[in-house]
C-alpha cells in the first residue's frame, strides 16, 4: 500500500530517506499542483524555496519540475531563503502560492514540505485536507518536466528575493536608529536560513553584530534541533555573557521564529516575547488593532487587551488557524507559543527577522536592556511564569485522550481548576488566571505539556500533575 501523506500543524514532515523521499515529495507537489489547478490557477506562478537541511535544494528542484510538468510556472529561490522572505515573495510576485522545503525546528533527520496561499500565509485546514486528497497514490501519476527544459521555455526562473524583501522591511521600520545605537548584538541563526541577515541589515553604524552557528551544517552541532528554546539556545546564552553583548537574537532553522536572551544570559521565553511585541506595538508605536493568539500562548495578551481596549481572539495551535483569523480581523499581531509572530503591514506569516528587529527597536526607543523591558511588562500585567515539557509517547493516542477526560481533576499544582477548553488539546483553566495545556503534536509522536501561572513556585507542580494526567508520571 502507498504511504498516506498527512499534513500536520504546519505541512508534512518526515524522516529523510525513510518516508521523506524524492518520490513522496513529487507526490506532494502533484497534489498541490492539482489543488491550484482546481482553484483556477492553471498557468500561474508559484514560489518555491528551501532551507539548509540535507538535500533541501534538490527536493525544491524536484517539486519545481512537477509544478512545471502540470503547466504551472515557478520562481525558484537561488539559495536557502528564510520562510518569511518566501512568503513575502508570493505577494511581491503576484504568485498563486508557495512550496517551502523545510522542517523548521525539527531534528536533523527530518525534512518537510510546507504550502502557502496567494497571501503568503498558511492554507486553512479545509484547504490542507483538499491537498491531501489530491496527492496521488504512486509516482506514476506524477507529471514532470525537466528543469533544463522548463528554464529553456521560461516556465522556471531562478531569482534572488532578498532585495525586494529588504525594501519592504525598510517601509515597516526605520533601521538607522538601531544601527546608530552602539549596541552589541549577538545573533544565533542556529545553522539556518537567518545567517547573515541581521549583519547585513544593521551594518554601517556604531552597532556591532556578532554571529555564531552561521554556517551550513545540517546536523546542528551544540543543539538537539534548531528550535529557539532551552537547551538549544544555551550555547548562545553563554556566548552572550562571554561577549558582554546587550542582547541575544535567535532565529530557528527557517528563520520564521525568534528567541531572545537578555544581557545577563537569561532566556526570555516565547510567551514573554509575544507580550513584549504586543506592548511595543501598542505602547511604543501607538498602534491599535486586534490580537490573535493560539490557546497555547500567554494570558498576558488578554490583560494587555483590557488595558488598551482591543479585542483578543484565541485559535487552535498552528498558523493554519492563526493566518485566516489574522486576515479576517485585520489584526495588529498574531502569534503562537512556539515563537512565531505575524504583523500588520507584513504577510500573514511568522517572521523571525522582523520580530527580532522590533525587539531591538523597542530597546533603542525606550533605552532599556532586555531585562528592563521584562520589568516594564510585568509592571503592567503582573509577573507570569511559563514552562513546557515535551515527551515522546507510544500506544494509542485516543486512549490517552480518554484518560485525560475521565480524570476530572479538581486541583492542578495546588490551584483550583475553574474550567476546561478542548478546542485543541486539553486546556485546564486555573484560579490564578493561569492554565495547564496538554496537547499532542501535529508533526511528531510527542505529548506537549505547557503551563503558565502567576506563581513561580507552582510551575513544576503544575507540569508534574499534567504528566500524571497522561500516565507519564506515577
Short mmCIF file of C-alpha atoms in Angstrom, two decimals:
data_model
loop_
_atom_site.label_atom_id
_atom_site.label_comp_id
_atom_site.label_asym_id
_atom_site.label_seq_id
_atom_site.Cartn_x
_atom_site.Cartn_y
_atom_site.Cartn_z
CA UNK A 1 0.00 0.00 0.00
CA UNK A 2 1.29 3.51 -0.78
CA UNK A 3 2.18 5.73 2.14
CA UNK A 4 -0.65 8.07 3.12
CA UNK A 5 0.79 11.57 3.43
CA UNK A 6 -0.83 13.70 6.13
CA UNK A 7 -0.36 17.41 6.65
CA UNK A 8 0.06 18.26 10.35
CA UNK A 9 0.17 21.57 12.19
CA UNK A 10 2.39 23.12 9.54
CA UNK A 11 2.66 20.90 6.49
CA UNK A 12 4.13 17.43 6.05
CA UNK A 13 7.37 16.37 7.72
CA UNK A 14 9.17 13.07 7.55
CA UNK A 15 12.36 11.12 8.19
CA UNK A 16 14.82 11.68 5.35
CA UNK A 17 15.30 8.60 3.12
CA UNK A 18 12.65 6.61 5.03
CA UNK A 19 9.39 8.40 4.27
CA UNK A 20 10.75 11.77 3.18
CA UNK A 21 11.92 10.67 -0.26
CA UNK A 22 12.06 12.27 -3.69
CA UNK A 23 9.13 10.09 -4.76
CA UNK A 24 6.96 11.33 -1.89
CA UNK A 25 8.00 14.96 -2.36
CA UNK A 26 6.97 14.69 -6.00
CA UNK A 27 3.63 13.17 -4.95
CA UNK A 28 3.06 16.11 -2.58
CA UNK A 29 3.93 18.57 -5.33
CA UNK A 30 1.49 16.83 -7.68
CA UNK A 31 -1.26 17.13 -5.06
CA UNK A 32 -0.55 20.84 -4.65
CA UNK A 33 -0.49 21.35 -8.42
CA UNK A 34 -3.89 19.67 -8.75
CA UNK A 35 -5.23 21.83 -5.91
CA UNK A 36 -4.06 25.05 -7.58
CA UNK A 37 -5.48 23.99 -10.94
CA UNK A 38 -8.83 23.15 -9.32
CA UNK A 39 -8.75 26.67 -7.85
CA UNK A 40 -8.40 28.11 -11.36
CA UNK A 41 -4.67 28.85 -11.08
CA UNK A 42 -3.62 26.97 -14.23
CA UNK A 43 -0.58 28.60 -15.83
CA UNK A 44 0.11 30.90 -12.87
CA UNK A 45 3.38 31.36 -10.98
CA UNK A 46 4.33 29.60 -7.73
CA UNK A 47 7.28 30.50 -5.49
CA UNK A 48 9.47 27.61 -4.30
CA UNK A 49 12.18 27.98 -1.67
CA UNK A 50 14.12 25.84 0.77
CA UNK A 51 16.22 25.74 3.93
CA UNK A 52 19.76 24.44 4.59
CA UNK A 53 18.88 20.89 5.55
CA UNK A 54 20.30 17.84 3.79
CA UNK A 55 19.37 17.92 0.08
CA UNK A 56 16.76 20.65 0.54
CA UNK A 57 17.75 22.43 -2.67
CA UNK A 58 17.41 19.13 -4.56
CA UNK A 59 13.96 18.45 -3.11
CA UNK A 60 12.93 22.00 -4.05
CA UNK A 61 14.06 21.47 -7.63
CA UNK A 62 12.13 18.17 -7.78
CA UNK A 63 8.96 19.97 -6.66
CA UNK A 64 9.56 22.69 -9.25
CA UNK A 65 9.82 20.12 -12.04
CA UNK A 66 6.47 18.64 -11.02
CA UNK A 67 4.70 22.02 -11.00
CA UNK A 68 6.17 22.86 -14.39
CA UNK A 69 5.03 19.46 -15.65
CA UNK A 70 1.50 20.48 -14.69
CA UNK A 71 1.66 23.69 -16.70
CA UNK A 72 2.39 25.98 -13.76
CA UNK A 73 5.33 28.39 -13.66
CA UNK A 74 7.90 28.56 -10.88
CA UNK A 75 10.00 31.25 -9.26
CA UNK A 76 12.75 29.19 -7.59
CA UNK A 77 14.90 30.93 -4.97
CA UNK A 78 18.56 30.81 -5.97
CA UNK A 79 19.72 29.90 -2.45
CA UNK A 80 18.42 28.95 1.00
CA UNK A 81 15.81 31.55 1.95
CA UNK A 82 14.02 32.42 5.22
CA UNK A 83 10.38 31.35 5.31
CA UNK A 84 9.11 34.94 5.78
CA UNK A 85 11.05 36.03 2.69
CA UNK A 86 9.44 33.23 0.67
CA UNK A 87 6.02 34.27 1.98
CA UNK A 88 6.63 37.92 1.10
CA UNK A 89 7.79 36.92 -2.37
CA UNK A 90 4.41 35.30 -3.08
CA UNK A 91 2.70 38.67 -2.69
CA UNK A 92 5.54 40.63 -4.25
CA UNK A 93 5.49 38.42 -7.36
CA UNK A 94 1.69 38.10 -7.51
CA UNK A 95 2.06 34.33 -7.29
CA UNK A 96 -0.68 31.77 -6.66
CA UNK A 97 1.09 30.28 -3.66
CA UNK A 98 4.33 28.72 -2.49
CA UNK A 99 6.08 25.49 -1.64
CA UNK A 100 8.74 25.66 1.05
CA UNK A 101 11.08 22.71 1.59
CA UNK A 102 11.85 22.92 5.31
CA UNK A 103 11.33 21.03 8.55
CA UNK A 104 11.75 24.26 10.51
CA UNK A 105 12.76 23.31 14.06
CA UNK A 106 12.65 19.50 13.70
CA UNK A 107 15.69 17.27 14.37
CA UNK A 108 18.37 16.94 11.66
CA UNK A 109 16.96 13.60 10.49
CA UNK A 110 13.82 15.30 9.15
CA UNK A 111 12.77 17.46 6.26
CA UNK A 112 9.42 18.97 5.37
CA UNK A 113 7.01 20.28 2.75
CA UNK A 114 5.04 23.46 3.53
CA UNK A 115 2.47 25.10 1.28
CA UNK A 116 1.26 28.70 1.30
CA UNK A 117 -1.63 30.56 -0.34
CA UNK A 118 -1.69 33.67 -2.53
CA UNK A 119 -1.41 35.86 0.59
CA UNK A 120 1.83 34.13 1.61
CA UNK A 121 0.03 32.67 4.63
CA UNK A 122 -0.73 29.16 5.82
CA UNK A 123 -3.53 27.38 3.97
CA UNK A 124 -6.51 26.74 6.22
CA UNK A 125 -7.31 23.21 7.50
CA UNK A 126 -10.01 22.63 4.88
CA UNK A 127 -7.58 23.51 2.09
CA UNK A 128 -4.95 21.18 3.51
CA UNK A 129 -7.48 18.32 3.50
CA UNK A 130 -8.20 19.04 -0.15
CA UNK A 131 -4.48 18.91 -0.99
CA UNK A 132 -4.07 15.64 0.91
CA UNK A 133 -6.97 14.10 -1.04
CA UNK A 134 -5.37 15.13 -4.34
CA UNK A 135 -1.96 13.53 -3.61
CA UNK A 136 -1.62 10.55 -5.97
CA UNK A 137 -1.02 7.07 -4.61
CA UNK A 138 2.01 6.47 -6.81
CA UNK A 139 4.72 8.44 -8.53
CA UNK A 140 3.47 7.02 -11.83
CA UNK A 141 0.65 9.60 -11.68
CA UNK A 142 3.07 12.50 -11.24
CA UNK A 143 3.61 14.85 -14.18
CA UNK A 144 7.14 16.11 -14.68
CA UNK A 145 9.17 18.50 -16.82
CA UNK A 146 12.95 18.64 -16.50
CA UNK A 147 14.42 21.79 -15.01
CA UNK A 148 16.55 22.28 -18.12
CA UNK A 149 13.51 22.22 -20.39
CA UNK A 150 11.45 24.39 -18.02
CA UNK A 151 14.18 27.04 -17.86
CA UNK A 152 14.53 26.96 -21.62
CA UNK A 153 10.82 27.63 -22.21
CA UNK A 154 10.56 30.26 -19.46
CA UNK A 155 8.47 28.21 -17.01
CA UNK A 156 11.24 28.10 -14.39
CA UNK A 157 13.03 31.25 -13.27
CA UNK A 158 15.63 31.40 -10.51
CA UNK A 159 15.60 34.65 -8.51
CA UNK A 160 17.04 36.46 -5.52
CA UNK A 161 14.17 37.51 -3.22
CA UNK A 162 16.33 39.48 -0.77
CA UNK A 163 16.38 43.00 -2.34
CA UNK A 164 12.59 43.41 -2.50
CA UNK A 165 12.10 41.95 0.97
CA UNK A 166 14.69 44.32 2.45
CA UNK A 167 13.00 47.27 0.75
CA UNK A 168 9.72 46.10 2.29
CA UNK A 169 11.29 45.84 5.76
CA UNK A 170 12.52 49.40 5.47
CA UNK A 171 8.93 50.52 4.90
CA UNK A 172 7.94 48.92 8.22
CA UNK A 173 10.81 50.00 10.46
CA UNK A 174 13.50 52.67 10.46
CA UNK A 175 16.72 50.70 10.90
CA UNK A 176 19.05 53.69 11.20
CA UNK A 177 18.44 54.34 14.93
CA UNK A 178 19.34 50.70 15.64
CA UNK A 179 22.50 50.99 13.53
CA UNK A 180 23.47 54.17 15.38
CA UNK A 181 22.65 52.93 18.90
CA UNK A 182 26.04 51.34 19.57
CA UNK A 183 24.54 48.05 20.68
CA UNK A 184 26.45 44.79 20.72
CA UNK A 185 24.03 42.23 19.32
CA UNK A 186 24.75 38.52 19.37
CA UNK A 187 22.82 36.59 16.71
CA UNK A 188 22.38 32.81 16.66
CA UNK A 189 20.75 31.67 13.40
CA UNK A 190 21.04 28.03 14.54
CA UNK A 191 22.94 26.93 11.41
CA UNK A 192 19.93 28.00 9.38
CA UNK A 193 18.44 30.49 6.97
CA UNK A 194 18.73 33.50 9.28
CA UNK A 195 22.52 33.63 8.89
CA UNK A 196 23.81 36.96 7.64
CA UNK A 197 20.51 38.82 7.69
CA UNK A 198 20.92 40.93 10.85
CA UNK A 199 24.57 41.60 9.98
CA UNK A 200 23.57 42.90 6.56
CA UNK A 201 20.56 44.92 7.76
CA UNK A 202 22.33 46.61 10.67
CA UNK A 203 25.80 47.26 9.25
CA UNK A 204 27.20 50.73 8.65
CA UNK A 205 26.81 52.30 12.08
CA UNK A 206 28.03 52.04 15.65
CA UNK A 207 26.09 48.86 16.41
CA UNK A 208 28.07 45.63 16.26
CA UNK A 209 26.50 42.33 15.19
CA UNK A 210 28.28 39.09 16.11
CA UNK A 211 27.02 35.80 14.66
CA UNK A 212 27.51 32.24 15.84
CA UNK A 213 26.30 28.99 14.23
CA UNK A 214 26.08 30.82 10.90
CA UNK A 215 27.47 28.18 8.53
CA UNK A 216 25.55 25.41 6.80
CA UNK A 217 25.70 22.32 8.98
CA UNK A 218 22.65 20.02 8.71
CA UNK A 219 23.50 18.09 11.89
CA UNK A 220 23.08 21.25 14.02
CA UNK A 221 26.03 20.96 16.46
CA UNK A 222 25.60 22.30 20.03
CA UNK A 223 21.84 21.75 19.91
CA UNK A 224 19.42 18.85 19.55
CA UNK A 225 17.38 20.75 16.97
CA UNK A 226 17.26 24.32 15.60
CA UNK A 227 14.42 25.39 17.89
CA UNK A 228 14.93 28.62 19.88
CA UNK A 229 14.18 27.21 23.33
CA UNK A 230 16.40 25.65 26.03
CA UNK A 231 18.64 23.71 25.88
CA UNK A 232 19.23 24.51 22.20
CA UNK A 233 19.99 28.15 22.99
CA UNK A 234 22.37 27.51 25.89
CA UNK A 235 25.50 27.99 23.77
CA UNK A 236 24.16 31.34 22.59
CA UNK A 237 23.30 32.47 26.12
CA UNK A 238 26.80 31.57 27.31
CA UNK A 239 28.36 33.45 24.40
CA UNK A 240 26.19 36.49 25.21
CA UNK A 241 27.80 36.70 28.64
CA UNK A 242 31.28 35.97 27.27
CA UNK A 243 30.97 38.73 24.65
CA UNK A 244 29.27 41.18 27.07
CA UNK A 245 26.52 41.56 24.48
CA UNK A 246 23.43 43.67 25.08
CA UNK A 247 21.02 41.09 23.69
CA UNK A 248 20.84 37.69 22.03
CA UNK A 249 18.58 37.30 18.98
CA UNK A 250 17.95 33.71 17.88
CA UNK A 251 16.21 32.51 14.72
CA UNK A 252 15.18 28.91 14.14
CA UNK A 253 16.21 26.80 11.15
CA UNK A 254 13.99 28.56 8.62
CA UNK A 255 14.01 31.95 10.42
CA UNK A 256 10.26 32.25 10.90
CA UNK A 257 10.60 32.08 14.70
CA UNK A 258 12.58 34.21 17.08
CA UNK A 259 14.07 33.70 20.53
CA UNK A 260 15.59 36.32 22.81
CA UNK A 261 18.21 36.27 25.56
CA UNK A 262 18.86 39.18 27.86
CA UNK A 263 22.13 40.94 28.66
CA UNK A 264 22.67 38.65 31.67
CA UNK A 265 22.47 35.45 29.62
CA UNK A 266 18.93 34.63 30.72
CA UNK A 267 16.37 33.31 28.25
CA UNK A 268 13.30 35.47 27.68
CA UNK A 269 10.69 32.82 26.95
CA UNK A 270 8.48 32.97 23.88
CA UNK A 271 5.35 33.96 25.84
CA UNK A 272 7.19 36.93 27.29
CA UNK A 273 8.48 37.86 23.83
CA UNK A 274 4.94 37.80 22.43
CA UNK A 275 3.72 40.08 25.22
CA UNK A 276 6.71 42.40 24.67
CA UNK A 277 5.98 42.64 20.93
CA UNK A 278 2.33 43.45 21.62
CA UNK A 279 3.36 46.06 24.19
CA UNK A 280 5.84 47.56 21.71
CA UNK A 281 3.17 47.97 19.04
CA UNK A 282 0.54 49.28 21.45
CA UNK A 283 2.60 51.48 23.76
CA UNK A 284 5.77 52.45 21.89
CA UNK A 285 4.34 52.77 18.37
CA UNK A 286 0.85 53.75 19.49
CA UNK A 287 -0.87 51.36 17.09
CA UNK A 288 -4.24 49.70 17.71
CA UNK A 289 -5.88 46.56 16.41
CA UNK A 290 -6.90 43.04 17.40
CA UNK A 291 -4.50 40.43 18.75
CA UNK A 292 -4.75 36.84 17.50
CA UNK A 293 -3.20 34.14 19.69
CA UNK A 294 -3.22 30.37 19.89
CA UNK A 295 -4.61 28.87 23.05
CA UNK A 296 -1.09 27.72 23.96
CA UNK A 297 0.28 31.20 24.42
CA UNK A 298 0.18 33.82 27.11
CA UNK A 299 -2.79 35.20 29.04
CA UNK A 300 -0.76 38.42 29.39
CA UNK A 301 -2.23 39.30 25.99
CA UNK A 302 -5.77 39.32 27.39
CA UNK A 303 -4.57 41.67 30.11
CA UNK A 304 -2.98 43.98 27.54
CA UNK A 305 -6.19 43.80 25.55
CA UNK A 306 -8.14 45.14 28.51
CA UNK A 307 -5.58 47.88 29.23
CA UNK A 308 -5.58 49.14 25.62
CA UNK A 309 -9.24 48.30 24.89
CA UNK A 310 -8.62 45.97 21.96
CA UNK A 311 -10.09 42.53 21.20
CA UNK A 312 -8.09 39.34 21.63
CA UNK A 313 -9.00 36.26 19.58
CA UNK A 314 -7.91 32.73 20.50
CA UNK A 315 -7.40 29.95 17.94
CA UNK A 316 -6.16 26.39 17.76
CA UNK A 317 -2.42 25.73 17.60
CA UNK A 318 -0.69 26.41 14.30
CA UNK A 319 -0.58 29.20 11.75
CA UNK A 320 -3.14 27.36 9.65
CA UNK A 321 -5.56 28.72 12.29
CA UNK A 322 -3.78 32.00 13.09
CA UNK A 323 -3.32 33.23 9.49
CA UNK A 324 -7.02 33.08 8.46
CA UNK A 325 -8.11 34.83 11.69
CA UNK A 326 -5.30 37.37 11.28
CA UNK A 327 -6.61 38.28 7.83
CA UNK A 328 -10.26 38.19 8.85
CA UNK A 329 -9.78 40.64 11.72
CA UNK A 330 -7.03 42.81 10.16
CA UNK A 331 -5.07 42.03 13.32
CA UNK A 332 -2.23 44.10 14.68
CA UNK A 333 -0.28 40.98 15.60
CA UNK A 334 -0.83 37.23 15.51
CA UNK A 335 1.32 34.59 17.12
CA UNK A 336 1.85 31.32 18.85
CA UNK A 337 3.71 29.76 21.74
CA UNK A 338 6.50 28.39 19.54
CA UNK A 339 7.96 31.86 18.96
CA UNK A 340 6.33 32.74 15.64
CA UNK A 341 4.69 36.15 15.20
CA UNK A 342 2.99 37.91 12.26
CA UNK A 343 2.47 41.65 11.97
CA UNK A 344 0.05 44.02 10.28
CA UNK A 345 1.57 45.51 7.13
CA UNK A 346 3.52 42.31 6.53
CA UNK A 347 2.28 38.99 5.12
CA UNK A 348 0.19 36.71 7.41
CA UNK A 349 3.22 34.53 8.16
CA UNK A 350 5.64 34.24 11.06
CA UNK A 351 8.64 36.48 10.58
CA UNK A 352 11.59 35.94 12.91
CA UNK A 353 13.65 38.64 11.22
CA UNK A 354 11.06 41.40 11.59
CA UNK A 355 10.22 40.26 15.14
CA UNK A 356 13.89 40.46 16.10
CA UNK A 357 14.18 43.95 14.61
CA UNK A 358 11.08 45.08 16.55
CA UNK A 359 12.64 43.86 19.82
CA UNK A 360 15.82 45.79 19.01
CA UNK A 361 13.80 48.90 18.11
CA UNK A 362 11.94 48.65 21.42
CA UNK A 363 15.28 48.56 23.26
CA UNK A 364 16.53 51.62 21.38
CA UNK A 365 13.36 53.70 21.63
CA UNK A 366 12.97 53.09 25.37
CA UNK A 367 16.71 52.98 26.11
CA UNK A 368 16.23 49.78 28.08
CA UNK A 369 18.09 46.50 28.32
CA UNK A 370 16.03 43.33 27.70
CA UNK A 371 15.75 42.57 31.42
CA UNK A 372 14.38 46.10 31.94
CA UNK A 373 11.80 45.53 29.22
CA UNK A 374 10.55 42.49 31.15
CA UNK A 375 10.33 44.61 34.31
CA UNK A 376 8.27 47.16 32.37
CA UNK A 377 5.95 44.45 31.04
CA UNK A 378 5.41 42.89 34.47
CA UNK A 379 4.69 46.32 35.96
CA UNK A 380 1.65 46.44 33.66
CA UNK A 381 0.32 42.87 33.72
CA UNK A 382 2.00 41.25 36.72
CA UNK A 383 4.66 38.56 36.71
CA UNK A 384 3.87 35.43 34.70
CA UNK A 385 5.87 32.19 34.64
CA UNK A 386 5.86 29.54 31.94
CA UNK A 387 7.40 26.21 31.08
CA UNK A 388 6.80 23.25 28.80
CA UNK A 389 7.71 19.57 28.82
CA UNK A 390 7.77 17.51 25.60
CA UNK A 391 7.60 13.73 25.98
CA UNK A 392 7.60 11.05 23.31
CA UNK A 393 4.82 8.51 23.63
CA UNK A 394 3.85 5.16 22.20
CA UNK A 395 0.48 3.48 22.01
CA UNK A 396 -2.97 4.73 21.23
CA UNK A 397 -3.46 8.48 21.35
CA UNK A 398 -7.22 8.12 21.82
CA UNK A 399 -6.68 6.09 24.98
CA UNK A 400 -4.58 8.86 26.45
CA UNK A 401 -7.18 11.45 25.48
CA UNK A 402 -9.86 9.35 27.20
CA UNK A 403 -7.65 9.12 30.30
CA UNK A 404 -7.36 12.92 30.46
CA UNK A 405 -11.10 13.49 30.05
CA UNK A 406 -12.03 10.93 32.67
CA UNK A 407 -9.59 12.30 35.27
CA UNK A 408 -11.66 15.44 36.03
CA UNK A 409 -9.03 16.95 38.39
CA UNK A 410 -10.31 19.45 40.95
CA UNK A 411 -6.88 20.98 41.51
CA UNK A 412 -3.67 21.08 39.49
CA UNK A 413 -0.41 22.10 41.10
CA UNK A 414 -2.37 23.06 44.21
CA UNK A 415 -4.55 25.53 42.30
CA UNK A 416 -8.28 25.09 41.76
CA UNK A 417 -9.38 24.09 38.25
CA UNK A 418 -12.00 26.58 37.03
CA UNK A 419 -12.67 25.27 33.51
CA UNK A 420 -11.62 23.05 30.60
CA UNK A 421 -11.14 24.14 26.98
CA UNK A 422 -10.94 21.30 24.41
CA UNK A 423 -10.62 23.44 21.27
CA UNK A 424 -7.19 21.96 20.52
CA UNK A 425 -5.95 19.63 23.23
CA UNK A 426 -6.96 19.92 26.88
CA UNK A 427 -6.53 23.34 28.49
CA UNK A 428 -7.33 23.43 32.20
CA UNK A 429 -8.00 26.96 33.47
CA UNK A 430 -6.69 27.69 36.96
CA UNK A 431 -7.88 30.00 39.72
CA UNK A 432 -4.95 32.43 39.38
CA UNK A 433 -5.75 33.08 35.72
CA UNK A 434 -3.07 30.62 34.66
CA UNK A 435 -3.52 27.36 32.81
CA UNK A 436 -2.25 23.86 32.03
CA UNK A 437 -2.42 22.63 28.43
CA UNK A 438 -1.93 19.03 27.32
CA UNK A 439 -1.66 18.67 23.57
CA UNK A 440 -0.48 16.13 21.05
CA UNK A 441 1.98 17.41 18.45
CA UNK A 442 0.66 17.66 14.91
CA UNK A 443 4.03 16.74 13.39
CA UNK A 444 5.68 14.25 15.77
CA UNK A 445 4.68 11.47 18.26
CA UNK A 446 5.06 13.87 21.16
CA UNK A 447 2.83 14.97 24.02
CA UNK A 448 3.38 18.60 24.97
CA UNK A 449 2.53 19.71 28.49
CA UNK A 450 2.54 23.50 28.96
CA UNK A 451 1.68 25.82 31.79
CA UNK A 452 1.54 29.49 32.67
CA UNK A 453 0.95 30.79 36.17
CA UNK A 454 1.42 33.90 38.28
CA UNK A 455 3.06 31.76 41.00
CA UNK A 456 6.67 30.91 40.18
CA UNK A 457 6.77 28.10 42.76
CA UNK A 458 3.75 26.41 41.10
CA UNK A 459 5.29 25.86 37.66
CA UNK A 460 6.90 22.50 38.42
CA UNK A 461 3.93 21.07 40.40
CA UNK A 462 1.53 22.07 37.60
CA UNK A 463 3.67 20.34 34.96
CA UNK A 464 4.08 17.24 37.17
CA UNK A 465 0.32 16.98 37.58
CA UNK A 466 -0.07 17.37 33.83
CA UNK A 467 2.33 14.49 33.18
CA UNK A 468 0.38 12.35 35.66
CA UNK A 469 -2.83 13.02 33.75
CA UNK A 470 -1.34 11.37 30.63
CA UNK A 471 0.26 8.48 32.52
CA UNK A 472 3.82 9.73 32.18
CA UNK A 473 4.29 10.08 35.94
CA UNK A 474 3.14 7.86 38.79
#
